[in-house]
mmCIF file with all atom_site columns, C-alpha atoms in Angstrom:
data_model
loop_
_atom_site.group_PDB
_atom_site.id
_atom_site.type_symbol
_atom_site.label_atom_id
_atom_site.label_alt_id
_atom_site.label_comp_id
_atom_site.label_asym_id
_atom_site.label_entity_id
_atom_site.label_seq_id
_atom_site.pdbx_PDB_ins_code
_atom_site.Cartn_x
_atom_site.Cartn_y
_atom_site.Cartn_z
_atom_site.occupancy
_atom_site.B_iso_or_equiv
_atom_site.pdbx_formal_charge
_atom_site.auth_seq_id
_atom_site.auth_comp_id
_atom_site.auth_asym_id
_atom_site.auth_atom_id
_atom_site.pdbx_PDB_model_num
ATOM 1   C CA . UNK H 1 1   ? 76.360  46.808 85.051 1.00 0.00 ? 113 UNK H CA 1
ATOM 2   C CA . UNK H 1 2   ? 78.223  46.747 81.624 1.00 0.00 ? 114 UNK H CA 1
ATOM 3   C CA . UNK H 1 3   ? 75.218  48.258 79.778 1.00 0.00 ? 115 UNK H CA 1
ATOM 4   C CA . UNK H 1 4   ? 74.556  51.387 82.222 1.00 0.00 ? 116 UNK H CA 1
ATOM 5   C CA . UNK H 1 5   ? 78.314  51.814 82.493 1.00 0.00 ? 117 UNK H CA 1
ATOM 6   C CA . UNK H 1 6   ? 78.170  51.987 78.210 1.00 0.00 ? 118 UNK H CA 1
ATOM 7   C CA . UNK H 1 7   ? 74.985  54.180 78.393 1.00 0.00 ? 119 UNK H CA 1
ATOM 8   C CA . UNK H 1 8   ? 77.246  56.461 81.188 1.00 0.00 ? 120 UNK H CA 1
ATOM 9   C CA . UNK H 1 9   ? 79.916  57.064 78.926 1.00 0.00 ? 121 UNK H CA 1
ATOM 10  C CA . UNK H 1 10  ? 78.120  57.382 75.381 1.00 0.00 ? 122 UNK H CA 1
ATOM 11  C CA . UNK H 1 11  ? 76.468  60.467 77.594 1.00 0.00 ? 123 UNK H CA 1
ATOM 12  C CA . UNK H 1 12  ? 79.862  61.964 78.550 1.00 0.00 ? 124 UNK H CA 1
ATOM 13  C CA . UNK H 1 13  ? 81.304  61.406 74.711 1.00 0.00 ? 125 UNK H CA 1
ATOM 14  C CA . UNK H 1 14  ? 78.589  63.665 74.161 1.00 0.00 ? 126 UNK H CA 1
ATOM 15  C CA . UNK H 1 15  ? 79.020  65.997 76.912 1.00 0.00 ? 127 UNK H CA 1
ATOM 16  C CA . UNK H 1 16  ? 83.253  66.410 76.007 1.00 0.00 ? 128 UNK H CA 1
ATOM 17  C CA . UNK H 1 17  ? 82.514  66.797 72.690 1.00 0.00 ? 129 UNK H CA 1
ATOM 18  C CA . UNK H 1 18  ? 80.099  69.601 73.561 1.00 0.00 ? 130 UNK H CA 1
ATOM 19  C CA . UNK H 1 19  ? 82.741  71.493 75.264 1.00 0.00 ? 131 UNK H CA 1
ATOM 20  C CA . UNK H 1 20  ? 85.342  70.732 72.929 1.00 0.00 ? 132 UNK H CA 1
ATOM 21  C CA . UNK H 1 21  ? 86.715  73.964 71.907 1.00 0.00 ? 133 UNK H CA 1
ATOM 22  C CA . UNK H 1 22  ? 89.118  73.239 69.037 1.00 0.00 ? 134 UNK H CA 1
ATOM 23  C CA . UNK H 1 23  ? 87.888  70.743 66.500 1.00 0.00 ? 135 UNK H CA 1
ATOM 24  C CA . UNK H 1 24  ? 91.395  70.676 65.067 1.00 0.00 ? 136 UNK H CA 1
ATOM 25  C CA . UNK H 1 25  ? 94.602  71.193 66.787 1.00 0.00 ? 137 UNK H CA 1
ATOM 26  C CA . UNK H 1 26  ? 95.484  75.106 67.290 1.00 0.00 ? 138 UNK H CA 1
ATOM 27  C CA . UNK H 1 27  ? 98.636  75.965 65.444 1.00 0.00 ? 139 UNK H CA 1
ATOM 28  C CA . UNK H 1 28  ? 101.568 77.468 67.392 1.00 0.00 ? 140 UNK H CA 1
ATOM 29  C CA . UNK H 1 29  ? 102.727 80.415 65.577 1.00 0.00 ? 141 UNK H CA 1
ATOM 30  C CA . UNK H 1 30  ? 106.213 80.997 64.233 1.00 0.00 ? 142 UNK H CA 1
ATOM 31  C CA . UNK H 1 31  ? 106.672 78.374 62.254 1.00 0.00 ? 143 UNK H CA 1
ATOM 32  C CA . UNK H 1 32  ? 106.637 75.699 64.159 1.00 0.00 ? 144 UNK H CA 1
ATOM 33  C CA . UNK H 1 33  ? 105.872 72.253 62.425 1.00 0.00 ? 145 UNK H CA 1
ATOM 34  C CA . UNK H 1 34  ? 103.551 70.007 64.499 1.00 0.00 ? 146 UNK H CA 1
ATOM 35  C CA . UNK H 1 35  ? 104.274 65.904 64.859 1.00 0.00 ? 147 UNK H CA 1
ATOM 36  C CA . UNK H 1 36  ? 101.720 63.718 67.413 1.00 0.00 ? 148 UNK H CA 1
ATOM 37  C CA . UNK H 1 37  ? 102.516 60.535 68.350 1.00 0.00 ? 149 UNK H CA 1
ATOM 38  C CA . UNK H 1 38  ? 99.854  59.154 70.610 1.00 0.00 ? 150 UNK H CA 1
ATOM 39  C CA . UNK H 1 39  ? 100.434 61.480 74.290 1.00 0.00 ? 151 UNK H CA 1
ATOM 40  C CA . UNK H 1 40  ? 103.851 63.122 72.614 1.00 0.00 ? 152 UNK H CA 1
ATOM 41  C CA . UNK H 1 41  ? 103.723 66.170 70.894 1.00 0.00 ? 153 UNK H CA 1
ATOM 42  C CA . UNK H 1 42  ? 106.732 67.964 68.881 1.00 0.00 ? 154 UNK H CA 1
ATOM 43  C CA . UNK H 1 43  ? 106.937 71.329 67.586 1.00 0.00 ? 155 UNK H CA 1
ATOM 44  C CA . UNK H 1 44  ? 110.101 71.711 65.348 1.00 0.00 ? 156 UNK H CA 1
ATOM 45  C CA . UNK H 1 45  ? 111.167 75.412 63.731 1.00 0.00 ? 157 UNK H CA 1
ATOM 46  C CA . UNK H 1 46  ? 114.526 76.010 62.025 1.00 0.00 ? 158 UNK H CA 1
ATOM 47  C CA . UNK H 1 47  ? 116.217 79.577 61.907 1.00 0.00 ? 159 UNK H CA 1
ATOM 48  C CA . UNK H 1 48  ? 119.732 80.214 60.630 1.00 0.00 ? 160 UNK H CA 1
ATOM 49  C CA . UNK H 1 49  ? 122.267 77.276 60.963 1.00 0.00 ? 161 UNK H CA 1
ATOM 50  C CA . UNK H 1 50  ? 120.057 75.653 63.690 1.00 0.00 ? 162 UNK H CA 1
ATOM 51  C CA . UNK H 1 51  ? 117.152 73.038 64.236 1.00 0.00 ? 163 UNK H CA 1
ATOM 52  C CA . UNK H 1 52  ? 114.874 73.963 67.487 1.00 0.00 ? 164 UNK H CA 1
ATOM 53  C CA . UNK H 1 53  ? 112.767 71.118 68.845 1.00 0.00 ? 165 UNK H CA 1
ATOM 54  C CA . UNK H 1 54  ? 109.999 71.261 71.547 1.00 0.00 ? 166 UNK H CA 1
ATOM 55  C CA . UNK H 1 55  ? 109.023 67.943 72.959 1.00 0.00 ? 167 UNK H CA 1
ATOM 56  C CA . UNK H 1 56  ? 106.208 67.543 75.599 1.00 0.00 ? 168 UNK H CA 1
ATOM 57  C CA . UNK H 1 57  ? 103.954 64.616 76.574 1.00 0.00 ? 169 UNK H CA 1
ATOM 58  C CA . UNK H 1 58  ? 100.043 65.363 77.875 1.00 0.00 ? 170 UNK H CA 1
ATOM 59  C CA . UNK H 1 59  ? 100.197 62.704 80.077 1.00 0.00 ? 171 UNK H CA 1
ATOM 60  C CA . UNK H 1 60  ? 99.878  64.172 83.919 1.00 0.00 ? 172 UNK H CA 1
ATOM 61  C CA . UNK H 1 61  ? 100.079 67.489 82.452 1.00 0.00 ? 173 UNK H CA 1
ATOM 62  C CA . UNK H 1 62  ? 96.648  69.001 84.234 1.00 0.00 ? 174 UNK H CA 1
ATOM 63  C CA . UNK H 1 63  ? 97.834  70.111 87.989 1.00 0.00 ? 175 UNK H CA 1
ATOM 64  C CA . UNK H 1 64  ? 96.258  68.049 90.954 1.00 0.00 ? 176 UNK H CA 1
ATOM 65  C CA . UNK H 1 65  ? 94.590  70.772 92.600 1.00 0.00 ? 177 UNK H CA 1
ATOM 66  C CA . UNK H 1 66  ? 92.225  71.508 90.081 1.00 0.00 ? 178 UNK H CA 1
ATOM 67  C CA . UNK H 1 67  ? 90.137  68.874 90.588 1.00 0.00 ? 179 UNK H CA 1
ATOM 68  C CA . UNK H 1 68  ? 90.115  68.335 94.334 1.00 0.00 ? 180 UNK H CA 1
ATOM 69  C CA . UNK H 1 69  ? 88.774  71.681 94.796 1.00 0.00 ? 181 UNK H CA 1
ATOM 70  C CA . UNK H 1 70  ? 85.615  71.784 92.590 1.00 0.00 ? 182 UNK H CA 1
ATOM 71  C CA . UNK H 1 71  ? 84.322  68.490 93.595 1.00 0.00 ? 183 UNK H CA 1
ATOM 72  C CA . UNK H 1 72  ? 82.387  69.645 96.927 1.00 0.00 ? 184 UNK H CA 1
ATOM 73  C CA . UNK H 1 73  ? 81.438  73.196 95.555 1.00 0.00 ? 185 UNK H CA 1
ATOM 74  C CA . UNK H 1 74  ? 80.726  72.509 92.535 1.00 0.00 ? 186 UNK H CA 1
ATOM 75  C CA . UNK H 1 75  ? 76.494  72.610 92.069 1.00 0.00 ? 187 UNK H CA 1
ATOM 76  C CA . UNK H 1 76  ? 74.971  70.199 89.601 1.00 0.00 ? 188 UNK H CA 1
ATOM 77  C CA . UNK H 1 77  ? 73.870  72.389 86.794 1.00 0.00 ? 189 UNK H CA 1
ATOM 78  C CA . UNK H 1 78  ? 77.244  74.111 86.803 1.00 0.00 ? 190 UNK H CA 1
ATOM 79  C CA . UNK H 1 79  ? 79.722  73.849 84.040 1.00 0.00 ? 191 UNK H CA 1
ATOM 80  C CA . UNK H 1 80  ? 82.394  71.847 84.909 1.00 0.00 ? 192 UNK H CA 1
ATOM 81  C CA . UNK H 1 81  ? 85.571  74.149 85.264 1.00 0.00 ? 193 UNK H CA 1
ATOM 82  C CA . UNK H 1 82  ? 87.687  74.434 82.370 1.00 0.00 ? 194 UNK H CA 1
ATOM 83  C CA . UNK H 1 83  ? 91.162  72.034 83.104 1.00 0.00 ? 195 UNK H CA 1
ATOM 84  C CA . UNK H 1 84  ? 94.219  73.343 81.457 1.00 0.00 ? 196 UNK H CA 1
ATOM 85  C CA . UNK H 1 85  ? 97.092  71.246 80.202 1.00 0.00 ? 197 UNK H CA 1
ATOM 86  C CA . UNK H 1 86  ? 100.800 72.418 81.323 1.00 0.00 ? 198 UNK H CA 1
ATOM 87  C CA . UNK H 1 87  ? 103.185 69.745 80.713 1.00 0.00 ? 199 UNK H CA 1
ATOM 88  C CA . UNK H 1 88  ? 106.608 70.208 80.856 1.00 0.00 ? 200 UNK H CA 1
ATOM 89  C CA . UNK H 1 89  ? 108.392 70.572 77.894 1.00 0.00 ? 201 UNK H CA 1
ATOM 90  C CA . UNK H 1 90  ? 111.995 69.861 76.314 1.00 0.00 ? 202 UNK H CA 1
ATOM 91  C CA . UNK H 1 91  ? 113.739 72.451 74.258 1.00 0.00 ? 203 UNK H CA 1
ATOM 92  C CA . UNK H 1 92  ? 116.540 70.935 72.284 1.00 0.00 ? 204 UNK H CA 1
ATOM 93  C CA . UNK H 1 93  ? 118.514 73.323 69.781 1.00 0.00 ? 205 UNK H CA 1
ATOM 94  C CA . UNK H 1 94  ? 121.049 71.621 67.596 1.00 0.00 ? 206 UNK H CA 1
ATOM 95  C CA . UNK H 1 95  ? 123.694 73.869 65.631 1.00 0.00 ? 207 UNK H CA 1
ATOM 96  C CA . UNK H 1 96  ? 123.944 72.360 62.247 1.00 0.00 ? 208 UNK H CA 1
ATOM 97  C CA . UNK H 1 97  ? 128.130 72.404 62.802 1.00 0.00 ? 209 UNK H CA 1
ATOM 98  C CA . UNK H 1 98  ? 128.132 70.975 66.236 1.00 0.00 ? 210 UNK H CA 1
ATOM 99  C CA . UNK H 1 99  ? 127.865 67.682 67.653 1.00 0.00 ? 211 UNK H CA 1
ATOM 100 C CA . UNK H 1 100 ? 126.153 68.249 70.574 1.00 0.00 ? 212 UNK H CA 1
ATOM 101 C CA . UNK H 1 101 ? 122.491 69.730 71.533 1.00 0.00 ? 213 UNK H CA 1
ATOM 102 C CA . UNK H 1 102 ? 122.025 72.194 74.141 1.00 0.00 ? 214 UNK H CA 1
ATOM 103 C CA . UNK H 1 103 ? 118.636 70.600 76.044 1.00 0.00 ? 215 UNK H CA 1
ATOM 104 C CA . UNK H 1 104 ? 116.948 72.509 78.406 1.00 0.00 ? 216 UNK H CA 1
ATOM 105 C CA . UNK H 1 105 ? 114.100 71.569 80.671 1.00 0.00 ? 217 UNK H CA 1
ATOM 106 C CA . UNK H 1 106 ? 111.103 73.940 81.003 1.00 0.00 ? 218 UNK H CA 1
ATOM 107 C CA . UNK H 1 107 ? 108.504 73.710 83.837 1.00 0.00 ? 219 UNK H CA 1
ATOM 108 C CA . UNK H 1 108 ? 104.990 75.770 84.246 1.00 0.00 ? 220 UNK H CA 1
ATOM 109 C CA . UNK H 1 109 ? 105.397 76.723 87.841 1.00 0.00 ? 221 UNK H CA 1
ATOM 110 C CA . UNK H 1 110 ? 102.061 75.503 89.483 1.00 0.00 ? 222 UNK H CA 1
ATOM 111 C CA . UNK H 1 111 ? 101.486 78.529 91.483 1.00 0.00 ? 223 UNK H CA 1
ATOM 112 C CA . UNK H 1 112 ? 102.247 80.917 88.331 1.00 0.00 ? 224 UNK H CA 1
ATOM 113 C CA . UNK H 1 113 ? 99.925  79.953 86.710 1.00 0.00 ? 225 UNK H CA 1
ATOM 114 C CA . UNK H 1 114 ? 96.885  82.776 86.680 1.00 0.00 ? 226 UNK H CA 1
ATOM 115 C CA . UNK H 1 115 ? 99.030  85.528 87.841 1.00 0.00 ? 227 UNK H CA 1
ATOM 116 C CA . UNK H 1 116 ? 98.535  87.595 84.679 1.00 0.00 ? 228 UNK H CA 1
ATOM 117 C CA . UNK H 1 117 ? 98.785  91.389 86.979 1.00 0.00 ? 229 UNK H CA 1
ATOM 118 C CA . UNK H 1 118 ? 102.320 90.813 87.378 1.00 0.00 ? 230 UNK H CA 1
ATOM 119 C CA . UNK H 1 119 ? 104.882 92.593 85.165 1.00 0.00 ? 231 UNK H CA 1
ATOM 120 C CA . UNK H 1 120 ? 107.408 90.771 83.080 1.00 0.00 ? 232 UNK H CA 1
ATOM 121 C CA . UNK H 1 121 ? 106.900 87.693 84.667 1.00 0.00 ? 233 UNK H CA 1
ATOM 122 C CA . UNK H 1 122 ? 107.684 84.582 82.696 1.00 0.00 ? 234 UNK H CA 1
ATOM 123 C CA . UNK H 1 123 ? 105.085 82.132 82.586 1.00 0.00 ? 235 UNK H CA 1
ATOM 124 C CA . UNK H 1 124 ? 107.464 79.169 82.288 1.00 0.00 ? 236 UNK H CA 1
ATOM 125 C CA . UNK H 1 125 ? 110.957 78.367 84.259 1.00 0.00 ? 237 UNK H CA 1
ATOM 126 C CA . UNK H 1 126 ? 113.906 76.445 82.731 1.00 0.00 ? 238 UNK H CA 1
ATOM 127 C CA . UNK H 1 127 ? 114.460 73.870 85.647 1.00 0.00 ? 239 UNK H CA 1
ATOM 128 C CA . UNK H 1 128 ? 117.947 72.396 84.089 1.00 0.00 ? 240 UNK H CA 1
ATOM 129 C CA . UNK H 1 129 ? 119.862 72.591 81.479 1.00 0.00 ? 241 UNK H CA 1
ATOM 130 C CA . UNK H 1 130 ? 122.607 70.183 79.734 1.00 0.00 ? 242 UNK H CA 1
ATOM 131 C CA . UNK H 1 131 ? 124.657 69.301 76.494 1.00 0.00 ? 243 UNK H CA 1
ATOM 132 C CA . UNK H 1 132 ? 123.639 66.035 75.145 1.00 0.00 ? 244 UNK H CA 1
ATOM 133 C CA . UNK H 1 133 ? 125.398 63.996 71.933 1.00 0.00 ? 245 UNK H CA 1
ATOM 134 C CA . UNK H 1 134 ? 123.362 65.303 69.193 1.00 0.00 ? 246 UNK H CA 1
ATOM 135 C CA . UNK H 1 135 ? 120.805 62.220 67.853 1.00 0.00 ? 247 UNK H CA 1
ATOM 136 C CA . UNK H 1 136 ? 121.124 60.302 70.679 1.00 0.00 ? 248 UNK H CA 1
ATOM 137 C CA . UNK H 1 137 ? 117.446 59.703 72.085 1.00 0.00 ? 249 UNK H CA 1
ATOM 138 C CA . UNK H 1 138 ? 118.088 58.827 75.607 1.00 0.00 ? 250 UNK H CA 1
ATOM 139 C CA . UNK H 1 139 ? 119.893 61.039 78.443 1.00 0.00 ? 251 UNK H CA 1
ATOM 140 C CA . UNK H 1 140 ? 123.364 60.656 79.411 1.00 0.00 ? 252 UNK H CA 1
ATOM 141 C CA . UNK H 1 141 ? 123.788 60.804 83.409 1.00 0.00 ? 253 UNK H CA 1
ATOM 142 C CA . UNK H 1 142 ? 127.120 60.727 82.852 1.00 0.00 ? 254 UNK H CA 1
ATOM 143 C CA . UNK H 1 143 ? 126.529 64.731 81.330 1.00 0.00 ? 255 UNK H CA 1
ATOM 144 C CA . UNK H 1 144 ? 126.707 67.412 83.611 1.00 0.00 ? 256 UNK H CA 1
ATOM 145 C CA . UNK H 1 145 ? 123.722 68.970 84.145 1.00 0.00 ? 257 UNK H CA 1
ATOM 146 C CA . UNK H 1 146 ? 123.139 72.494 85.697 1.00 0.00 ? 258 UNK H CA 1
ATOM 147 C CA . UNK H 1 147 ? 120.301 72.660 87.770 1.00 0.00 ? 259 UNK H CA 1
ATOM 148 C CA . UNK H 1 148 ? 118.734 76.610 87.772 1.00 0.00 ? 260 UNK H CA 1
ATOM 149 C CA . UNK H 1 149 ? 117.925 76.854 91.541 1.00 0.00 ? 261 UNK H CA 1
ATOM 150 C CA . UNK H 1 150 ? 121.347 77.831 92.627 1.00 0.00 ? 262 UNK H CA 1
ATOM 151 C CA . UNK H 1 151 ? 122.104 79.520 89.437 1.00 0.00 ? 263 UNK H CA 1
ATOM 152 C CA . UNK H 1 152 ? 123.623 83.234 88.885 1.00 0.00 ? 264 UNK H CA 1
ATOM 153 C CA . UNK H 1 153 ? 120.713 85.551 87.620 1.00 0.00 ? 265 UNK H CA 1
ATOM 154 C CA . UNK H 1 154 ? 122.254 87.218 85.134 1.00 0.00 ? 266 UNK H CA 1
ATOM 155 C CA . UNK H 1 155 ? 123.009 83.843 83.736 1.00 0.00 ? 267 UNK H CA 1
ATOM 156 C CA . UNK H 1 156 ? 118.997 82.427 84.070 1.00 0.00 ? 268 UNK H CA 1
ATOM 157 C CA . UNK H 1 157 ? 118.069 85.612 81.973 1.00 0.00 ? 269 UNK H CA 1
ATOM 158 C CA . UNK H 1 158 ? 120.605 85.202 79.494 1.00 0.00 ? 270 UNK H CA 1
ATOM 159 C CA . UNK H 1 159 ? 119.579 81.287 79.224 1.00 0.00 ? 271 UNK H CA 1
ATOM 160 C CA . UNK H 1 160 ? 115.828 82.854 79.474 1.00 0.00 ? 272 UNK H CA 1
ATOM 161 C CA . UNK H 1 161 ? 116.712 85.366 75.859 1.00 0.00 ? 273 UNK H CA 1
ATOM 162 C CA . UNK H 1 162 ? 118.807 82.680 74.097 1.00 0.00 ? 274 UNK H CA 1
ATOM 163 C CA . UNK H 1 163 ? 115.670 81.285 74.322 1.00 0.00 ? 275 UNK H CA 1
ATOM 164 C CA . UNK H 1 164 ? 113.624 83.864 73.422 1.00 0.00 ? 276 UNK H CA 1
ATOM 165 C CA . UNK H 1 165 ? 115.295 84.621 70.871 1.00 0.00 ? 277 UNK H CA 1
ATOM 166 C CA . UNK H 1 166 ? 114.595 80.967 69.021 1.00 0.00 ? 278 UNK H CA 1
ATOM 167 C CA . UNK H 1 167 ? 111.033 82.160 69.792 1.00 0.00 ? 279 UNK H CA 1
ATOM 168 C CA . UNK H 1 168 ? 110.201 80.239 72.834 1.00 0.00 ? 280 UNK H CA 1
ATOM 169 C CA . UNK H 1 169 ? 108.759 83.055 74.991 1.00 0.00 ? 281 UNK H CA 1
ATOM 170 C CA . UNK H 1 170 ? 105.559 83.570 76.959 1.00 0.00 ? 282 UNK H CA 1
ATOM 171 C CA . UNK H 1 171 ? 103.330 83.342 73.811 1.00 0.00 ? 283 UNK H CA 1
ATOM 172 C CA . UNK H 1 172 ? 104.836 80.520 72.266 1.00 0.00 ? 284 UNK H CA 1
ATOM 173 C CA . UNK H 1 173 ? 104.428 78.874 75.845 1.00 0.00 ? 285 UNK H CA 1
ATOM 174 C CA . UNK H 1 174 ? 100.621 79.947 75.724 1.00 0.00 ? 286 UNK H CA 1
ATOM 175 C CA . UNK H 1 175 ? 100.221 78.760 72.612 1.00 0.00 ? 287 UNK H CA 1
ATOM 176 C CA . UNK H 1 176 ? 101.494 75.415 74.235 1.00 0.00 ? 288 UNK H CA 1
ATOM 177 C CA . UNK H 1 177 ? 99.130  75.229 77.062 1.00 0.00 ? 289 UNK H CA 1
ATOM 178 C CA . UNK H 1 178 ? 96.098  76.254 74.566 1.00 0.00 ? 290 UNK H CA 1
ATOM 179 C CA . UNK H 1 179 ? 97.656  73.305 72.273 1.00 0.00 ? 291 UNK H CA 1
ATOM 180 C CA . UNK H 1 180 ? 98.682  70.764 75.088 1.00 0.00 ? 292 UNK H CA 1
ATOM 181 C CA . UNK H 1 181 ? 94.888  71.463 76.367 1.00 0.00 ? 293 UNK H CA 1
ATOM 182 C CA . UNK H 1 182 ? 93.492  70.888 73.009 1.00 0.00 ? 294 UNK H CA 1
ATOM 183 C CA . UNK H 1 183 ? 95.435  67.732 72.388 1.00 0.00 ? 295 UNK H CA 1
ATOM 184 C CA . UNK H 1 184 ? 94.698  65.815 75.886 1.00 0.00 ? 296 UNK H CA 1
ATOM 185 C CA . UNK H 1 185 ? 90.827  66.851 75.312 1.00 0.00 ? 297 UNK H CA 1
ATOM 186 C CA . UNK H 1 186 ? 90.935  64.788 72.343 1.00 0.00 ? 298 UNK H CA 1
ATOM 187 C CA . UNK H 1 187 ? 92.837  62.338 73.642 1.00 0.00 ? 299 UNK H CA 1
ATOM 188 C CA . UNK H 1 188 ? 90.383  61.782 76.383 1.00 0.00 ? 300 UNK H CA 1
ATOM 189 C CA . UNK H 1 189 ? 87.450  61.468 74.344 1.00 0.00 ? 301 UNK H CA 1
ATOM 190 C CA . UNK H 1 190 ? 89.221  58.864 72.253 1.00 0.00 ? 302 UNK H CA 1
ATOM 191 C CA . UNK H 1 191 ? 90.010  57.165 75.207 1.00 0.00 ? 303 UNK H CA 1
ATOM 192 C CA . UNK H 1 192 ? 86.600  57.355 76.457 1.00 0.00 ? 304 UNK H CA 1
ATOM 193 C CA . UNK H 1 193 ? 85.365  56.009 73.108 1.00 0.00 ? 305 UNK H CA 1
ATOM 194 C CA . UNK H 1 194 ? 87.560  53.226 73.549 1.00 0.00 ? 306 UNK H CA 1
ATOM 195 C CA . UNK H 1 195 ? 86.595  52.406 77.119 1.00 0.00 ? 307 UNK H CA 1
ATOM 196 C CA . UNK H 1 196 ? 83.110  52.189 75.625 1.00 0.00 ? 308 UNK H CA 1
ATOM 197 C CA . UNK H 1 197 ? 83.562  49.584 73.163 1.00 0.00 ? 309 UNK H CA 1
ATOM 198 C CA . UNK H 1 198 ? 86.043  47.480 75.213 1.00 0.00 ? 310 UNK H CA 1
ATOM 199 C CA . UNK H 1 199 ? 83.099  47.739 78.116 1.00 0.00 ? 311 UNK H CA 1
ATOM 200 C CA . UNK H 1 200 ? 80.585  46.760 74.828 1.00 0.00 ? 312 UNK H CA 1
ATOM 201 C CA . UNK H 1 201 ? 82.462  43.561 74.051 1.00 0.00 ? 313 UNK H CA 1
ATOM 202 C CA . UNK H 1 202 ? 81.114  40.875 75.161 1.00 0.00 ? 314 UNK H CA 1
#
């Protein structure tokens, strides 16, 4: 069983790898500096007086739906479909003369996703947003934290342009999906690879 279930995925290796489409990550324009650790990815730009960091881990990041769909239509010489990667992510912007660090929380709305007739419409939604003690790595519950689905509108698109304006807007978040994507292809062939030689050891 161990030696077809090797021969199975030294085929799919090869099959991934076929379809890979970036052979090195794709860069997020901007000026954002890239750091991977393992499923974590963080893109980190400073602009006048401030430091802007985007945090966002690949892990669980392709929607459900995807999948359960193709499985009964899909005929056997077809292409598998193409799975896209839209984790949440974590803006943080620090001001150098502040203590604390506005965070917000930024969603891909799954039913957004593919609209691309619709005017104006952001691709991403800031689901809350909070002030937490600059350097501190884990959240306070003890902060208030405003959650955006009883929020003024006028405020939302002000929050939505502050953000902007630190260049987090709908290219920087496609940039992120084509990245994201990228990053938990490789990261499933490596694990594949792995699962290979642990199945290999006798």
């Amino acid at each position: 069983g161990d030696k077809a279930f090797a021969q199975f995925l030294t085929d799919e290796i090869k099959e991934e790898k076929k379809i890979q489409k970036h052979k090195s990550l794709p860069k997020v324009s901007g000026g954002w500096e890239l750091e991977v650790h393992g499923t974590e990815a963080k893109l980190v730009r400073k602009i006048a007086g401030e430091k802007i960091t985007v945090t966002f881990n690949i892990n669980n990041s392709i929607p459900p739906s995807a999948e359960e769909d193709t499985q009964e239509q899909q005929k056997p010489d077809e292409q598998e479909p193409e799975l896209t990667s839209t984790p949440n992510f974590v803006v943080e912007v620090i001001k150098d003369d502040t203590k604390q660090t506005l965070v917000l929380d930024c969603h891909f709305p799954e039913d957004e996703i593919g609209h691309e007739g619709e005017e104006e419409s952001d691709i991403f939604t800031i689901r809350e947003v909070s002030f937490q003690p600059t350097g501190e790595a884990d959240w306070k519950d003890t902060n208030y934290t405003l959650n955006t689905d009883s929020l003024d509108w006028a405020l939302y698109d002000h929050l939505m342009d502050f953000l902007a304006d630190r260049g987090v807007d709908n290219t920087f978040a496609d940039e992120l999906i084509e990245l994201s994507t990228a990053l938990e292809h490789q990261e499933y062939i490596k694990f594949l690879e792995d699962l290979k030689s642990f199945v290999k050891c006798q």
